[in-house]
Amino acid sequence: MNLKLIISGIGICLTVGCATATPPVESAAESEHSHTALASAAQPKYNPVMNPRQIEHPNTLGFNDLHIQAKRHLKPDVMDIKDPKLNAIVHHHCKAYDDGTLVCLMFPSGMKAQDKPIGFEYIITTAQFNSLPEKEKHYWHYHKDEVGRACATFPDLTKEETDKLLPAIHETYGKVIYFQKPEDKFPLGEPYILNVHEMPDFKK
C-alpha cells in the first residue's frame, strides 16, 4: 500500500478520535471550585498574566524583622545639608540572617503593596568588616557613628526594645547600593554605591 495513503489514514483516525472523545465528567466539588476561581479572576488585584499565583500576603512578609527610618541616605543634588534629599527619610525594611548579617530593602515612601524598592543596604558585623580587603572598606559606614548622624529611628519598636537593640546595631557596618533614583519612574543608568559617611553632617 502507498505510504502516503497509510499516513493520511492514521491522521484522519487521530483527528476523528480527538473530535469525538467524550469529555470527563466534572464533579460538583470541581464545578464549584472552577466557578469560584473564575469569579475571583474576574476582578484580579494583581497582574494575572505576569503573576498568576499571587495571593494577598502581608506587606512586609519576609522583610519584617526590623524597620529603620534614616536620613542622609539619598545622594543629594548639592553637597549641602539643606538639600531636601539629605533630609528625606529612607525606609529600611530588613531581614536578619543567622550569620549575623541583615539585608534591608530601601523605599522612599514605605512598604505598601505598590511601593517599589530603589536599593538595598547590606549590613555586616564588625568582625566580618575587619575581614574585608582594605580597598573595599571605604564603601562601608560604621553604624555607631552613623545612627546618630542619620537621625535613625525604629518606629515599630518600644523604647525598651530599641535600647536593647542599639548596642548590637552600633557594632555593624552598612553598604548602600542604589539601582534607581527616587525621582525616576524606572531604574535608569548604572547602579551606584552611596558612601553614607561622606554625606554632610547635620551637626556640623
PDB file of C-alpha atoms in Angstrom, residues 4-202:
ATOM      1  CA  LYS A   4       1.251   8.413   1.769  1.00  0.00           C
ATOM      2  CA  LEU A   5      -2.168   6.742   1.977  1.00  0.00           C
ATOM      3  CA  ILE A   6      -1.231   4.965   5.211  1.00  0.00           C
ATOM      4  CA  ILE A   7      -0.069   8.213   6.820  1.00  0.00           C
ATOM      5  CA  SER A   8      -3.203  10.040   5.647  1.00  0.00           C
ATOM      6  CA  GLY A   9      -5.408   7.301   7.087  1.00  0.00           C
ATOM      7  CA  ILE A  10      -3.683   7.489  10.503  1.00  0.00           C
ATOM      8  CA  GLY A  11      -4.081  11.269  10.546  1.00  0.00           C
ATOM      9  CA  ILE A  12      -7.832  11.009   9.808  1.00  0.00           C
ATOM     10  CA  CYS A  13      -8.304   8.443  12.584  1.00  0.00           C
ATOM     11  CA  LEU A  14      -6.485  10.600  15.150  1.00  0.00           C
ATOM     12  CA  THR A  15      -8.472  13.676  14.130  1.00  0.00           C
ATOM     13  CA  VAL A  16     -11.794  11.868  14.420  1.00  0.00           C
ATOM     14  CA  GLY A  17     -10.765  10.333  17.736  1.00  0.00           C
ATOM     15  CA  CYS A  18      -9.901  13.723  19.239  1.00  0.00           C
ATOM     16  CA  ALA A  19     -13.075  15.282  17.924  1.00  0.00           C
ATOM     17  CA  THR A  20     -15.365  12.564  19.189  1.00  0.00           C
ATOM     18  CA  ALA A  21     -13.724  11.884  22.555  1.00  0.00           C
ATOM     19  CA  THR A  22     -16.147  12.226  25.474  1.00  0.00           C
ATOM     20  CA  PRO A  23     -15.067  14.997  27.868  1.00  0.00           C
ATOM     21  CA  PRO A  24     -14.509  13.922  31.508  1.00  0.00           C
ATOM     22  CA  VAL A  25     -17.446  14.421  33.852  1.00  0.00           C
ATOM     23  CA  GLU A  26     -16.782  17.212  36.339  1.00  0.00           C
ATOM     24  CA  SER A  27     -17.800  16.570  39.927  1.00  0.00           C
ATOM     25  CA  ALA A  28     -19.924  19.033  41.886  1.00  0.00           C
ATOM     26  CA  ALA A  29     -16.920  19.996  44.032  1.00  0.00           C
ATOM     27  CA  GLU A  30     -14.750  20.613  40.976  1.00  0.00           C
ATOM     28  CA  SER A  31     -17.515  22.645  39.370  1.00  0.00           C
ATOM     29  CA  GLU A  32     -17.842  24.826  42.457  1.00  0.00           C
ATOM     30  CA  HIS A  33     -14.058  25.293  42.615  1.00  0.00           C
ATOM     31  CA  SER A  34     -13.944  26.315  38.947  1.00  0.00           C
ATOM     32  CA  HIS A  35     -16.801  28.773  39.450  1.00  0.00           C
ATOM     33  CA  THR A  36     -15.059  30.349  42.453  1.00  0.00           C
ATOM     34  CA  ALA A  37     -11.766  30.608  40.556  1.00  0.00           C
ATOM     35  CA  LEU A  38     -13.482  32.273  37.606  1.00  0.00           C
ATOM     36  CA  ALA A  39     -15.311  34.670  39.890  1.00  0.00           C
ATOM     37  CA  SER A  40     -12.036  35.613  41.613  1.00  0.00           C
ATOM     38  CA  ALA A  41     -10.269  36.006  38.291  1.00  0.00           C
ATOM     39  CA  ALA A  42     -12.969  38.390  37.095  1.00  0.00           C
ATOM     40  CA  GLN A  43     -11.551  41.176  39.277  1.00  0.00           C
ATOM     41  CA  PRO A  44      -7.854  40.405  39.893  1.00  0.00           C
ATOM     42  CA  LYS A  45      -5.968  42.694  42.243  1.00  0.00           C
ATOM     43  CA  TYR A  46      -2.639  41.703  40.708  1.00  0.00           C
ATOM     44  CA  ASN A  47      -1.488  41.180  37.143  1.00  0.00           C
ATOM     45  CA  PRO A  48      -2.889  37.690  36.403  1.00  0.00           C
ATOM     46  CA  VAL A  49      -0.609  37.118  33.428  1.00  0.00           C
ATOM     47  CA  MET A  50       2.725  38.123  34.917  1.00  0.00           C
ATOM     48  CA  ASN A  51       1.923  36.899  38.428  1.00  0.00           C
ATOM     49  CA  PRO A  52      -0.717  34.144  38.056  1.00  0.00           C
ATOM     50  CA  ARG A  53      -0.387  32.740  41.593  1.00  0.00           C
ATOM     51  CA  GLN A  54      -0.182  35.990  43.549  1.00  0.00           C
ATOM     52  CA  ILE A  55      -2.105  35.928  46.806  1.00  0.00           C
ATOM     53  CA  GLU A  56      -2.689  38.575  49.431  1.00  0.00           C
ATOM     54  CA  HIS A  57       0.448  38.483  51.593  1.00  0.00           C
ATOM     55  CA  PRO A  58       1.170  40.907  54.456  1.00  0.00           C
ATOM     56  CA  ASN A  59       3.011  43.950  53.094  1.00  0.00           C
ATOM     57  CA  THR A  60       6.346  43.219  54.764  1.00  0.00           C
ATOM     58  CA  LEU A  61       6.366  39.406  54.616  1.00  0.00           C
ATOM     59  CA  GLY A  62       9.976  38.227  54.529  1.00  0.00           C
ATOM     60  CA  PHE A  63      11.465  41.614  55.387  1.00  0.00           C
ATOM     61  CA  ASN A  64       9.594  42.407  58.586  1.00  0.00           C
ATOM     62  CA  ASP A  65      12.332  41.671  61.136  1.00  0.00           C
ATOM     63  CA  LEU A  66      13.359  45.296  61.509  1.00  0.00           C
ATOM     64  CA  HIS A  67      12.106  48.654  60.208  1.00  0.00           C
ATOM     65  CA  ILE A  68      14.596  51.538  60.312  1.00  0.00           C
ATOM     66  CA  GLN A  69      13.950  55.123  59.199  1.00  0.00           C
ATOM     67  CA  ALA A  70      17.089  57.089  58.376  1.00  0.00           C
ATOM     68  CA  LYS A  71      18.128  60.387  56.804  1.00  0.00           C
ATOM     69  CA  ARG A  72      21.399  61.127  54.940  1.00  0.00           C
ATOM     70  CA  HIS A  73      20.772  58.019  52.834  1.00  0.00           C
ATOM     71  CA  LEU A  74      19.965  59.655  49.477  1.00  0.00           C
ATOM     72  CA  LYS A  75      22.510  61.149  47.104  1.00  0.00           C
ATOM     73  CA  PRO A  76      21.986  64.943  47.253  1.00  0.00           C
ATOM     74  CA  ASP A  77      21.875  67.180  44.220  1.00  0.00           C
ATOM     75  CA  VAL A  78      24.288  69.511  46.029  1.00  0.00           C
ATOM     76  CA  MET A  79      26.503  68.591  48.946  1.00  0.00           C
ATOM     77  CA  ASP A  80      24.706  70.867  51.345  1.00  0.00           C
ATOM     78  CA  ILE A  81      22.836  69.957  54.499  1.00  0.00           C
ATOM     79  CA  LYS A  82      19.833  71.969  53.266  1.00  0.00           C
ATOM     80  CA  ASP A  83      19.387  69.702  50.246  1.00  0.00           C
ATOM     81  CA  PRO A  84      15.906  68.106  50.572  1.00  0.00           C
ATOM     82  CA  LYS A  85      17.251  64.664  49.695  1.00  0.00           C
ATOM     83  CA  LEU A  86      19.542  64.671  52.708  1.00  0.00           C
ATOM     84  CA  ASN A  87      16.556  65.398  54.936  1.00  0.00           C
ATOM     85  CA  ALA A  88      14.298  62.804  53.317  1.00  0.00           C
ATOM     86  CA  ILE A  89      13.540  59.679  55.307  1.00  0.00           C
ATOM     87  CA  VAL A  90      14.533  56.414  53.649  1.00  0.00           C
ATOM     88  CA  HIS A  91      12.648  53.382  54.939  1.00  0.00           C
ATOM     89  CA  HIS A  92      14.782  50.299  55.522  1.00  0.00           C
ATOM     90  CA  HIS A  93      12.864  47.024  55.800  1.00  0.00           C
ATOM     91  CA  CYS A  94      15.402  44.500  56.977  1.00  0.00           C
ATOM     92  CA  LYS A  95      15.636  40.748  57.193  1.00  0.00           C
ATOM     93  CA  ALA A  96      18.086  39.306  59.722  1.00  0.00           C
ATOM     94  CA  TYR A  97      20.060  36.169  58.873  1.00  0.00           C
ATOM     95  CA  ASP A  98      21.654  33.524  61.064  1.00  0.00           C
ATOM     96  CA  ASP A  99      25.190  34.559  60.039  1.00  0.00           C
ATOM     97  CA  GLY A 100      24.736  37.940  61.758  1.00  0.00           C
ATOM     98  CA  THR A 101      24.082  39.889  58.550  1.00  0.00           C
ATOM     99  CA  LEU A 102      20.996  41.845  57.558  1.00  0.00           C
ATOM    100  CA  VAL A 103      19.707  42.899  54.151  1.00  0.00           C
ATOM    101  CA  CYS A 104      17.453  45.941  54.051  1.00  0.00           C
ATOM    102  CA  LEU A 105      15.236  46.817  51.108  1.00  0.00           C
ATOM    103  CA  MET A 106      15.125  50.600  50.822  1.00  0.00           C
ATOM    104  CA  PHE A 107      11.977  52.540  49.991  1.00  0.00           C
ATOM    105  CA  PRO A 108      11.459  56.311  49.674  1.00  0.00           C
ATOM    106  CA  SER A 109       7.892  56.150  50.976  1.00  0.00           C
ATOM    107  CA  GLY A 110       7.416  52.940  52.948  1.00  0.00           C
ATOM    108  CA  MET A 111       6.500  49.369  52.077  1.00  0.00           C
ATOM    109  CA  LYS A 112       2.898  49.365  50.975  1.00  0.00           C
ATOM    110  CA  ALA A 113       1.547  46.957  48.362  1.00  0.00           C
ATOM    111  CA  GLN A 114       2.520  49.059  45.332  1.00  0.00           C
ATOM    112  CA  ASP A 115       5.747  50.607  46.661  1.00  0.00           C
ATOM    113  CA  LYS A 116       8.930  49.554  44.885  1.00  0.00           C
ATOM    114  CA  PRO A 117      12.414  49.377  46.432  1.00  0.00           C
ATOM    115  CA  ILE A 118      15.052  51.678  44.952  1.00  0.00           C
ATOM    116  CA  GLY A 119      18.064  49.995  46.508  1.00  0.00           C
ATOM    117  CA  PHE A 120      19.282  47.976  49.446  1.00  0.00           C
ATOM    118  CA  GLU A 121      21.674  48.195  52.364  1.00  0.00           C
ATOM    119  CA  TYR A 122      23.783  45.181  53.245  1.00  0.00           C
ATOM    120  CA  ILE A 123      24.753  45.078  56.932  1.00  0.00           C
ATOM    121  CA  ILE A 124      27.598  43.023  58.399  1.00  0.00           C
ATOM    122  CA  THR A 125      29.191  42.631  61.837  1.00  0.00           C
ATOM    123  CA  THR A 126      32.406  44.348  62.886  1.00  0.00           C
ATOM    124  CA  ALA A 127      34.268  41.036  62.705  1.00  0.00           C
ATOM    125  CA  GLN A 128      33.036  40.496  59.146  1.00  0.00           C
ATOM    126  CA  PHE A 129      34.016  44.058  58.219  1.00  0.00           C
ATOM    127  CA  ASN A 130      37.526  43.507  59.582  1.00  0.00           C
ATOM    128  CA  SER A 131      37.916  40.523  57.258  1.00  0.00           C
ATOM    129  CA  LEU A 132      37.305  42.646  54.137  1.00  0.00           C
ATOM    130  CA  PRO A 133      40.114  43.836  51.842  1.00  0.00           C
ATOM    131  CA  GLU A 134      41.305  47.322  52.717  1.00  0.00           C
ATOM    132  CA  LYS A 135      40.208  48.801  49.375  1.00  0.00           C
ATOM    133  CA  GLU A 136      36.664  47.503  49.996  1.00  0.00           C
ATOM    134  CA  LYS A 137      36.250  49.017  53.467  1.00  0.00           C
ATOM    135  CA  HIS A 138      35.850  52.542  52.054  1.00  0.00           C
ATOM    136  CA  TYR A 139      32.341  51.676  50.842  1.00  0.00           C
ATOM    137  CA  TRP A 140      31.055  50.742  54.304  1.00  0.00           C
ATOM    138  CA  HIS A 141      29.903  53.047  57.106  1.00  0.00           C
ATOM    139  CA  TYR A 142      30.162  52.338  60.837  1.00  0.00           C
ATOM    140  CA  HIS A 143      26.742  52.398  62.456  1.00  0.00           C
ATOM    141  CA  LYS A 144      27.947  53.574  65.854  1.00  0.00           C
ATOM    142  CA  ASP A 145      28.823  56.835  64.102  1.00  0.00           C
ATOM    143  CA  GLU A 146      26.024  56.802  61.571  1.00  0.00           C
ATOM    144  CA  VAL A 147      22.905  56.006  63.650  1.00  0.00           C
ATOM    145  CA  GLY A 148      23.011  59.403  65.356  1.00  0.00           C
ATOM    146  CA  ARG A 149      24.032  61.383  62.270  1.00  0.00           C
ATOM    147  CA  ALA A 150      21.243  59.778  60.232  1.00  0.00           C
ATOM    148  CA  CYS A 151      18.656  60.536  62.935  1.00  0.00           C
ATOM    149  CA  ALA A 152      17.759  56.831  62.712  1.00  0.00           C
ATOM    150  CA  THR A 153      14.578  55.651  64.397  1.00  0.00           C
ATOM    151  CA  PHE A 154      12.921  52.267  64.873  1.00  0.00           C
ATOM    152  CA  PRO A 155       9.205  53.093  64.590  1.00  0.00           C
ATOM    153  CA  ASP A 156       7.881  49.581  65.259  1.00  0.00           C
ATOM    154  CA  LEU A 157       9.867  49.017  68.465  1.00  0.00           C
ATOM    155  CA  THR A 158       9.277  50.076  72.035  1.00  0.00           C
ATOM    156  CA  LYS A 159      11.923  52.129  73.863  1.00  0.00           C
ATOM    157  CA  GLU A 160      12.964  49.048  75.790  1.00  0.00           C
ATOM    158  CA  GLU A 161      13.380  47.038  72.581  1.00  0.00           C
ATOM    159  CA  THR A 162      15.320  49.871  70.945  1.00  0.00           C
ATOM    160  CA  ASP A 163      17.647  50.245  73.947  1.00  0.00           C
ATOM    161  CA  LYS A 164      18.389  46.519  73.788  1.00  0.00           C
ATOM    162  CA  LEU A 165      18.932  46.577  70.016  1.00  0.00           C
ATOM    163  CA  LEU A 166      21.189  49.643  69.701  1.00  0.00           C
ATOM    164  CA  PRO A 167      24.397  48.139  71.157  1.00  0.00           C
ATOM    165  CA  ALA A 168      24.189  45.342  68.569  1.00  0.00           C
ATOM    166  CA  ILE A 169      23.385  47.732  65.697  1.00  0.00           C
ATOM    167  CA  HIS A 170      26.225  50.030  66.709  1.00  0.00           C
ATOM    168  CA  GLU A 171      28.748  47.258  66.101  1.00  0.00           C
ATOM    169  CA  THR A 172      27.745  46.737  62.468  1.00  0.00           C
ATOM    170  CA  TYR A 173      28.722  48.256  59.135  1.00  0.00           C
ATOM    171  CA  GLY A 174      26.451  49.059  56.195  1.00  0.00           C
ATOM    172  CA  LYS A 175      26.961  49.297  52.451  1.00  0.00           C
ATOM    173  CA  VAL A 176      24.269  51.174  50.499  1.00  0.00           C
ATOM    174  CA  ILE A 177      23.663  50.259  46.863  1.00  0.00           C
ATOM    175  CA  TYR A 178      21.072  52.029  44.692  1.00  0.00           C
ATOM    176  CA  PHE A 179      19.693  50.889  41.376  1.00  0.00           C
ATOM    177  CA  GLN A 180      17.171  53.725  40.987  1.00  0.00           C
ATOM    178  CA  LYS A 181      16.849  57.393  41.887  1.00  0.00           C
ATOM    179  CA  PRO A 182      13.604  58.138  43.772  1.00  0.00           C
ATOM    180  CA  GLU A 183      12.533  60.723  41.184  1.00  0.00           C
ATOM    181  CA  ASP A 184      12.865  58.292  38.258  1.00  0.00           C
ATOM    182  CA  LYS A 185       9.923  56.155  37.164  1.00  0.00           C
ATOM    183  CA  PHE A 186      12.212  53.257  36.203  1.00  0.00           C
ATOM    184  CA  PRO A 187      15.817  52.323  37.030  1.00  0.00           C
ATOM    185  CA  LEU A 188      17.921  54.459  34.682  1.00  0.00           C
ATOM    186  CA  GLY A 189      21.659  54.393  34.195  1.00  0.00           C
ATOM    187  CA  GLU A 190      24.071  52.344  36.265  1.00  0.00           C
ATOM    188  CA  PRO A 191      23.620  51.236  39.889  1.00  0.00           C
ATOM    189  CA  TYR A 192      25.856  53.093  42.324  1.00  0.00           C
ATOM    190  CA  ILE A 193      27.230  52.854  45.842  1.00  0.00           C
ATOM    191  CA  LEU A 194      26.381  55.703  48.196  1.00  0.00           C
ATOM    192  CA  ASN A 195      29.195  56.449  50.637  1.00  0.00           C
ATOM    193  CA  VAL A 196      26.940  57.486  53.500  1.00  0.00           C
ATOM    194  CA  HIS A 197      29.868  58.570  55.696  1.00  0.00           C
ATOM    195  CA  GLU A 198      30.708  61.245  53.102  1.00  0.00           C
ATOM    196  CA  MET A 199      27.292  62.931  53.325  1.00  0.00           C
ATOM    197  CA  PRO A 200      27.159  66.356  55.043  1.00  0.00           C
ATOM    198  CA  ASP A 201      26.651  66.028  58.810  1.00  0.00           C
ATOM    199  CA  PHE A 202      23.593  67.638  60.371  1.00  0.00           C
TER     200      PHE A 202
END
